Short mmCIF file of C-alpha atoms in Angstrom, two decimals:
data_model
loop_
_atom_site.label_atom_id
_atom_site.label_comp_id
_atom_site.label_asym_id
_atom_site.label_seq_id
_atom_site.Cartn_x
_atom_site.Cartn_y
_atom_site.Cartn_z
CA UNK A 20 -3.02 16.24 25.92
CA UNK A 21 -6.56 17.21 23.87
CA UNK A 22 -8.46 14.91 21.15
CA UNK A 23 -6.38 15.56 18.71
CA UNK A 24 -3.15 15.49 19.91
CA UNK A 25 -4.23 11.91 21.50
CA UNK A 26 -5.20 10.79 18.07
CA UNK A 27 -1.82 11.38 16.29
CA UNK A 28 -0.11 9.61 18.69
CA UNK A 29 -2.24 6.72 18.67
CA UNK A 30 -2.09 6.93 14.79
CA UNK A 31 2.33 7.43 15.17
CA UNK A 32 2.36 4.21 17.52
CA UNK A 33 0.51 2.24 15.01
CA UNK A 34 2.49 2.99 12.32
CA UNK A 35 5.58 2.51 14.53
CA UNK A 36 4.95 -0.72 15.39
CA UNK A 37 4.72 -1.54 12.29
CA UNK A 38 1.73 -3.93 9.83
CA UNK A 39 0.48 -4.59 6.36
CA UNK A 40 -1.22 -2.18 4.69
CA UNK A 41 -3.08 -3.74 1.48
CA UNK A 42 -3.77 -1.13 -1.39
CA UNK A 43 -7.14 -1.04 -2.12
CA UNK A 44 -8.52 -1.74 -5.54
CA UNK A 45 -12.14 -1.06 -7.30
CA UNK A 46 -14.81 -3.16 -7.58
CA UNK A 47 -16.80 -2.94 -10.86
CA UNK A 48 -19.87 -3.83 -12.27
CA UNK A 49 -19.24 -4.77 -16.52
CA UNK A 50 -20.63 -2.05 -16.92
CA UNK A 51 -17.74 -0.36 -15.16
CA UNK A 52 -19.87 0.83 -12.54
CA UNK A 53 -19.24 0.68 -8.73
CA UNK A 54 -20.22 -2.55 -7.42
CA UNK A 55 -20.77 -1.96 -4.04
CA UNK A 56 -21.84 -5.20 -2.56
CA UNK A 57 -17.95 -6.57 -3.64
CA UNK A 58 -16.15 -3.00 -2.94
CA UNK A 59 -17.00 -3.57 0.92
CA UNK A 60 -16.13 -7.52 0.74
CA UNK A 61 -13.16 -6.46 -0.44
CA UNK A 62 -12.53 -4.62 2.89
CA UNK A 63 -13.57 -7.09 4.79
CA UNK A 64 -11.25 -9.59 3.52
CA UNK A 65 -8.21 -7.21 4.44
CA UNK A 66 -9.15 -6.75 7.65
CA UNK A 67 -10.23 -10.42 8.38
CA UNK A 68 -7.18 -11.26 7.06
CA UNK A 69 -5.55 -8.99 9.78
CA UNK A 70 -3.81 -5.99 7.50
CA UNK A 71 -3.49 -3.24 10.35
CA UNK A 72 -4.64 -1.16 8.01
CA UNK A 73 -5.80 -0.06 4.40
CA UNK A 74 -4.82 2.38 1.41
CA UNK A 75 -7.75 3.57 -0.40
CA UNK A 76 -7.66 6.31 -3.09
CA UNK A 77 -4.19 5.08 -4.65
CA UNK A 78 -3.38 3.09 -7.73
CA UNK A 79 -4.44 0.30 -7.28
CA UNK A 80 -8.00 2.14 -6.57
CA UNK A 81 -7.44 3.97 -9.76
CA UNK A 82 -6.52 7.33 -9.67
CA UNK A 83 -9.53 7.90 -12.82
CA UNK A 84 -11.81 7.45 -10.11
CA UNK A 85 -11.43 10.88 -9.19
CA UNK A 86 -12.53 11.60 -12.67
CA UNK A 87 -15.47 9.25 -12.43
CA UNK A 88 -16.75 11.13 -9.54
CA UNK A 89 -16.24 7.49 -7.01
CA UNK A 90 -13.38 9.47 -5.19
CA UNK A 91 -15.39 9.71 -2.38
CA UNK A 92 -17.68 7.20 -2.47
CA UNK A 93 -14.63 4.56 -1.96
CA UNK A 94 -13.34 6.44 0.73
CA UNK A 95 -16.84 5.70 2.50
CA UNK A 96 -17.37 2.53 2.36
CA UNK A 97 -14.23 1.53 3.01
CA UNK A 98 -14.70 4.04 6.09
CA UNK A 99 -17.99 2.09 6.80
CA UNK A 100 -16.58 -1.26 6.20
CA UNK A 101 -13.55 -0.16 9.00
CA UNK A 102 -15.81 1.18 11.42
CA UNK A 103 -18.63 -2.71 12.07
CA UNK A 104 -15.19 -4.34 12.36
CA UNK A 105 -13.65 -1.44 15.04
CA UNK A 106 -16.68 -2.82 17.84
CA UNK A 107 -15.08 -6.03 17.90
CA UNK A 108 -11.35 -6.09 16.87
CA UNK A 109 -8.02 -3.84 17.20
CA UNK A 110 -7.44 -0.60 15.34
CA UNK A 111 -6.99 -0.08 11.91
CA UNK A 112 -4.49 2.98 10.50
CA UNK A 113 -7.05 4.02 7.72
CA UNK A 114 -5.08 6.22 5.10
CA UNK A 115 -6.38 7.73 1.44
CA UNK A 116 -4.42 8.77 -1.59
CA UNK A 117 -3.63 12.27 -2.05
CA UNK A 118 -3.13 13.23 -5.81
CA UNK A 119 -3.50 15.99 -7.94
CA UNK A 120 -2.26 19.82 -7.33
CA UNK A 121 -2.28 21.25 -4.54
CA UNK A 122 -5.23 23.33 -4.50
CA UNK A 123 -6.73 19.53 -5.42
CA UNK A 124 -4.13 17.89 -3.05
CA UNK A 125 -5.74 19.94 -0.28
CA UNK A 126 -9.08 19.45 -1.00
CA UNK A 127 -8.92 15.70 -1.32
CA UNK A 128 -6.93 15.56 2.53
CA UNK A 129 -10.04 17.66 3.80
CA UNK A 130 -12.39 15.36 2.51
CA UNK A 131 -10.22 12.34 3.40
CA UNK A 132 -10.43 14.21 8.02
CA UNK A 133 -14.05 14.51 7.68
CA UNK A 134 -14.33 10.73 6.33
CA UNK A 135 -12.22 9.90 9.57
CA UNK A 136 -9.11 8.43 8.11
CA UNK A 137 -5.75 9.10 9.83
CA UNK A 138 -3.91 10.07 7.23
CA UNK A 139 -2.54 11.03 3.53
CA UNK A 140 -0.30 8.60 1.01
CA UNK A 141 0.32 12.15 -0.75
CA UNK A 142 1.47 11.92 -4.53
CA UNK A 143 3.74 14.10 -5.98
CA UNK A 144 3.34 12.14 -9.83
CA UNK A 145 0.90 15.86 -10.91
CA UNK A 146 4.30 18.12 -10.05
CA UNK A 147 6.79 16.82 -12.39
CA UNK A 148 8.64 20.23 -12.94
CA UNK A 149 8.05 21.50 -9.38
CA UNK A 150 11.32 22.29 -7.25
CA UNK A 151 11.67 20.88 -3.90
CA UNK A 152 11.16 24.26 -2.51
CA UNK A 153 7.54 23.71 -4.22
CA UNK A 154 7.39 19.88 -3.32
CA UNK A 155 7.98 21.32 0.29
CA UNK A 156 4.75 23.39 0.46
CA UNK A 157 3.02 21.36 -0.61
CA UNK A 158 3.45 18.55 1.53
CA UNK A 159 3.67 21.60 4.01
CA UNK A 160 -0.33 22.25 3.08
CA UNK A 161 -1.83 19.43 2.79
CA UNK A 162 0.47 18.20 6.87
CA UNK A 163 -1.76 21.26 7.72
CA UNK A 164 -4.78 19.20 7.17
CA UNK A 165 -3.83 15.95 7.81
CA UNK A 166 -1.39 14.02 9.42
CA UNK A 167 0.76 13.20 5.24
CA UNK A 168 2.25 9.42 4.85
CA UNK A 169 5.22 10.55 2.48
CA UNK A 170 5.46 8.75 -0.78
CA UNK A 171 8.28 7.95 -3.26
CA UNK A 172 7.12 6.27 -6.28
CA UNK A 173 8.98 4.82 -8.88
CA UNK A 174 10.24 6.53 -11.61
CA UNK A 175 8.99 4.06 -14.37
CA UNK A 176 4.96 4.77 -13.35
CA UNK A 177 5.15 8.47 -13.21
CA UNK A 178 7.26 9.35 -10.20
CA UNK A 179 10.41 11.55 -9.79
CA UNK A 180 13.90 11.26 -9.02
CA UNK A 181 14.72 12.30 -5.62
CA UNK A 182 17.93 12.83 -3.37
CA UNK A 183 18.13 12.22 -0.13
CA UNK A 184 18.49 15.93 0.78
CA UNK A 185 14.29 16.47 -0.22
CA UNK A 186 14.07 13.26 2.10
CA UNK A 187 15.88 15.00 4.66
CA UNK A 188 13.73 18.21 4.37
CA UNK A 189 10.07 16.46 4.21
CA UNK A 190 10.11 14.60 7.43
CA UNK A 191 11.84 17.61 9.13
CA UNK A 192 7.91 18.40 8.65
CA UNK A 193 6.60 17.69 12.16
CA UNK A 194 2.86 16.37 10.57
CA UNK A 195 4.78 13.37 8.13
CA UNK A 196 4.17 10.59 10.15
CA UNK A 197 5.20 7.61 7.52
CA UNK A 198 7.45 7.07 3.90
CA UNK A 199 6.05 4.76 1.52
CA UNK A 200 9.44 4.00 0.41
CA UNK A 201 8.41 2.44 -3.61
CA UNK A 202 11.65 3.75 -5.60
CA UNK A 203 12.00 0.14 -7.13
CA UNK A 204 15.58 0.53 -7.14
CA UNK A 205 17.51 -0.10 -3.85
CA UNK A 206 19.99 2.93 -4.05
CA UNK A 207 17.43 5.28 -4.45
CA UNK A 208 15.49 3.34 -1.07
CA UNK A 209 18.94 4.11 0.67
CA UNK A 210 18.65 7.74 0.15
CA UNK A 211 14.99 8.24 2.03
CA UNK A 212 16.78 5.73 4.92
CA UNK A 213 19.62 7.66 5.13
CA UNK A 214 18.02 11.12 4.44
CA UNK A 215 15.42 9.77 7.92
CA UNK A 216 18.47 8.54 9.60
CA UNK A 217 19.93 11.96 9.12
CA UNK A 218 16.88 14.13 10.03
CA UNK A 219 16.94 13.53 14.00
CA UNK A 220 13.49 11.73 13.26
CA UNK A 221 14.02 8.41 12.74
CA UNK A 222 12.26 7.74 16.10
CA UNK A 223 9.27 9.19 15.13
CA UNK A 224 9.08 8.64 11.03
CA UNK A 225 7.54 5.10 10.09
CA UNK A 226 9.18 3.29 7.50
CA UNK A 227 7.34 0.71 4.97
CA UNK A 228 8.33 -0.61 1.60
CA UNK A 229 6.65 0.00 -1.13
CA UNK A 230 9.14 -1.75 -3.11
CA UNK A 231 6.14 -4.89 -4.52
CA UNK A 232 9.41 -6.63 -6.45
CA UNK A 233 11.98 -6.77 -2.76
CA UNK A 234 9.02 -7.35 -0.26
CA UNK A 235 10.00 -9.23 2.23
CA UNK A 236 14.28 -8.22 2.19
CA UNK A 237 13.40 -5.00 2.52
CA UNK A 238 11.28 -6.12 5.83
CA UNK A 239 14.52 -8.73 6.70
CA UNK A 240 17.45 -5.86 6.69
CA UNK A 241 18.43 -3.70 9.01
CA UNK A 242 19.75 -0.48 7.57
CA UNK A 243 22.95 0.81 9.73
CA UNK A 244 23.26 3.79 7.65
CA UNK A 245 24.72 5.87 10.50
CA UNK A 246 27.39 5.87 13.58
CA UNK A 247 25.10 4.40 16.25
CA UNK A 248 21.47 4.21 14.51
CA UNK A 249 20.16 1.07 12.58
CA UNK A 250 16.62 1.51 11.40
CA UNK A 251 13.98 -1.05 9.90
CA UNK A 252 11.27 -1.18 7.64
CA UNK A 253 8.20 -2.16 9.90
CA UNK A 254 5.66 -2.52 7.89
CA UNK A 255 4.30 -2.76 4.15
CA UNK A 256 1.82 -0.62 2.08
CA UNK A 257 1.99 -2.45 -1.55
CA UNK A 258 0.10 -3.59 -4.82
CA UNK A 259 1.29 -7.14 -4.08
CA UNK A 260 -0.79 -6.98 -0.65
CA UNK A 261 -4.35 -6.99 -2.36
CA UNK A 262 -3.95 -10.17 -3.12
CA UNK A 263 -3.00 -13.43 -0.79
CA UNK A 264 -3.58 -11.24 2.17
CA UNK A 265 -3.55 -13.84 5.02
CA UNK A 266 -0.41 -14.78 3.49
CA UNK A 267 1.55 -11.53 3.35
CA UNK A 268 0.13 -11.15 7.44
CA UNK A 269 1.72 -14.14 8.35
CA UNK A 270 4.53 -13.01 6.08
CA UNK A 271 5.36 -9.78 7.85
CA UNK A 272 4.79 -11.21 10.98
CA UNK A 273 7.88 -13.60 11.05
CA UNK A 274 9.88 -10.85 9.26
CA UNK A 275 9.02 -9.07 13.02
CA UNK A 276 10.17 -11.48 15.05
CA UNK A 277 13.66 -12.12 12.78
CA UNK A 278 13.94 -8.74 13.11
CA UNK A 279 13.54 -8.47 16.87
CA UNK A 280 15.67 -11.75 17.52
CA UNK A 281 18.42 -10.41 15.59
CA UNK A 282 20.36 -13.23 14.45
CA UNK A 283 21.50 -14.83 11.34
CA UNK A 284 18.20 -15.00 8.17
CA UNK A 285 16.88 -18.09 8.15
CA UNK A 286 17.27 -19.57 3.83
CA UNK A 287 13.83 -20.41 3.62
CA UNK A 288 13.11 -16.83 4.33
CA UNK A 289 15.60 -15.71 1.04
CA UNK A 290 14.04 -18.84 -0.49
CA UNK A 291 10.27 -17.18 0.00
CA UNK A 292 11.61 -13.39 -0.90
CA UNK A 293 12.65 -14.72 -4.58
CA UNK A 294 9.06 -16.68 -4.40
CA UNK A 295 6.93 -13.80 -3.64
CA UNK A 296 8.68 -11.37 -6.61
CA UNK A 297 8.39 -13.71 -9.03
CA UNK A 298 5.06 -14.08 -8.52
CA UNK A 299 4.58 -10.30 -7.97
CA UNK A 300 6.44 -10.27 -11.73
CA UNK A 301 3.92 -11.69 -12.89
CA UNK A 302 0.40 -10.05 -11.21
CA UNK A 303 2.92 -7.10 -11.76
CA UNK A 304 3.48 -7.01 -15.59
CA UNK A 305 6.84 -6.34 -14.68
CA UNK A 306 8.40 -7.54 -18.36
CA UNK A 307 5.49 -4.70 -19.47
CA UNK A 308 7.25 -2.02 -17.73
CA UNK A 309 3.21 -2.67 -15.03
CA UNK A 310 1.37 -1.75 -17.87
CA UNK A 311 -1.21 -4.69 -16.94
CA UNK A 312 -0.30 -4.25 -12.88
CA UNK A 313 -4.05 -3.75 -11.95
CA UNK A 314 -5.48 -5.79 -14.06
CA UNK A 315 -3.49 -8.48 -13.61
CA UNK A 316 -4.61 -8.12 -9.00
CA UNK A 317 -7.87 -7.58 -10.12
CA UNK A 318 -7.15 -11.73 -12.33
CA UNK A 319 -5.69 -13.07 -8.64
CA UNK A 320 -9.07 -11.01 -6.83
CA UNK A 321 -11.36 -12.87 -9.57
CA UNK A 322 -10.02 -16.60 -9.58
CA UNK A 323 -10.83 -16.23 -5.73
CA UNK A 324 -13.94 -15.18 -6.49
CA UNK A 325 -13.94 -11.57 -4.75
CA UNK A 326 -14.17 -10.25 -7.79
CA UNK A 327 -16.97 -10.40 -10.90
CA UNK A 328 -14.08 -9.43 -13.63
CA UNK A 329 -10.99 -7.62 -14.51
CA UNK A 330 -12.45 -4.15 -15.30
CA UNK A 331 -11.24 -1.15 -14.86
CA UNK A 332 -12.39 2.25 -15.61
CA UNK A 333 -10.11 2.40 -18.55
CA UNK A 334 -11.00 -0.03 -21.28
CA UNK A 335 -7.91 0.11 -23.00
CA UNK A 336 -6.55 -0.92 -19.46
CA UNK A 337 -5.88 -5.40 -19.87
CA UNK A 338 -3.48 -7.93 -19.26
CA UNK A 339 -0.59 -7.95 -21.31
CA UNK A 340 0.01 -10.03 -24.07
CA UNK A 341 1.69 -13.19 -21.96
CA UNK A 342 0.77 -12.55 -18.57
CA UNK A 343 -1.64 -14.38 -17.76
CA UNK A 344 0.09 -17.46 -18.96
CA UNK A 345 2.94 -16.09 -16.55
CA UNK A 346 0.27 -15.66 -13.48
CA UNK A 347 -0.98 -19.58 -14.64
CA UNK A 348 2.60 -20.12 -13.76
CA UNK A 349 3.67 -18.76 -10.16
CA UNK A 350 -0.20 -20.14 -9.88
CA UNK A 351 0.63 -23.50 -10.04
CA UNK A 352 4.28 -23.02 -8.36
CA UNK A 353 3.49 -21.41 -5.51
CA UNK A 354 0.69 -22.49 -4.50
CA UNK A 355 1.63 -22.29 -0.30
CA UNK A 356 1.69 -18.33 -0.72
CA UNK A 357 -2.21 -18.60 -2.14
CA UNK A 358 -4.84 -18.35 0.83
CA UNK A 359 -8.28 -19.50 -1.39
CA UNK A 360 -8.95 -21.91 1.17
CA UNK A 361 -9.73 -18.89 3.89
CA UNK A 362 -11.25 -16.46 0.89
CA UNK A 363 -13.49 -20.05 0.26
CA UNK A 364 -14.89 -20.08 3.50
CA UNK A 365 -15.16 -16.42 4.38
CA UNK A 366 -16.48 -15.73 1.11
CA UNK A 367 -20.38 -15.88 1.69
CA UNK A 368 -19.95 -13.91 5.34
CA UNK A 369 -18.22 -11.21 3.32
CA UNK A 370 -20.34 -10.57 0.71
CA UNK A 371 -23.43 -10.49 3.15
#
């Protein structure tokens, strides 16, 4: 087996095992410049919390990093922080967000590969009118450079409806290794699961929830779509897991343990699932079609001292009216979801 084949085999095993993959935010100064010190601290926080992967250059990192010339710098900062930990810790899956039309996507895939990233989370957001054959050709072009993490993005924030037939075709591309299922819609979630079940590659494709409104239930559900075949979501690649990550790692471990054991789901887990969804609604600004999602994530990290402010590259990107009140509400209602003490104990170490 060649070194490249061995690396891909290891990646597939890590992804199929299942892990917590936070979608990495962007740390900025008050002048809206990259705050390298806090950017590294965020990565160190996720690794110390037990995350099995990091996703950089994705929606939570702000798509505007490309126009701001920050795409490569933020990929390199995260890769460096992961490398310093890798000498002492378990392997970490490095995922880079891949955007744009095919020429840009191929360029970003090559750049991510050169920065040591393991796979690309492939967005189709720049191709709203492309036909299915064109989308598949786009995915093949990227997969020729870097393993692909498919991505079903919810239409409310720029995604498009993609039926089960599309996903069956996508997963037949050999270098597609996983799918982030994030349509925020149970019918469309089932479309993807069914496609993988019927593709003949169910044992090779890792399913990850991106449904921030349904995290624990996605992880707890046995999807028996095809006769004799039960599929499960083994992990998550989530913006919600960019905050309170220590708790998310524990929740994921509990879900995986329950999945292996089988049997009924404890009522306490169903209660916790509803609480996480309620907290997500406030942080992600569901009441305003997610307009305040990124500032909401920043506000939680600011309260914990990981970020200095809620600044985004786009000055117009602010908390929505009433969103701060909602964040205050869930902050007080669910202290058991927060990892404030863990962050406070280690913050100086991460900020070094």
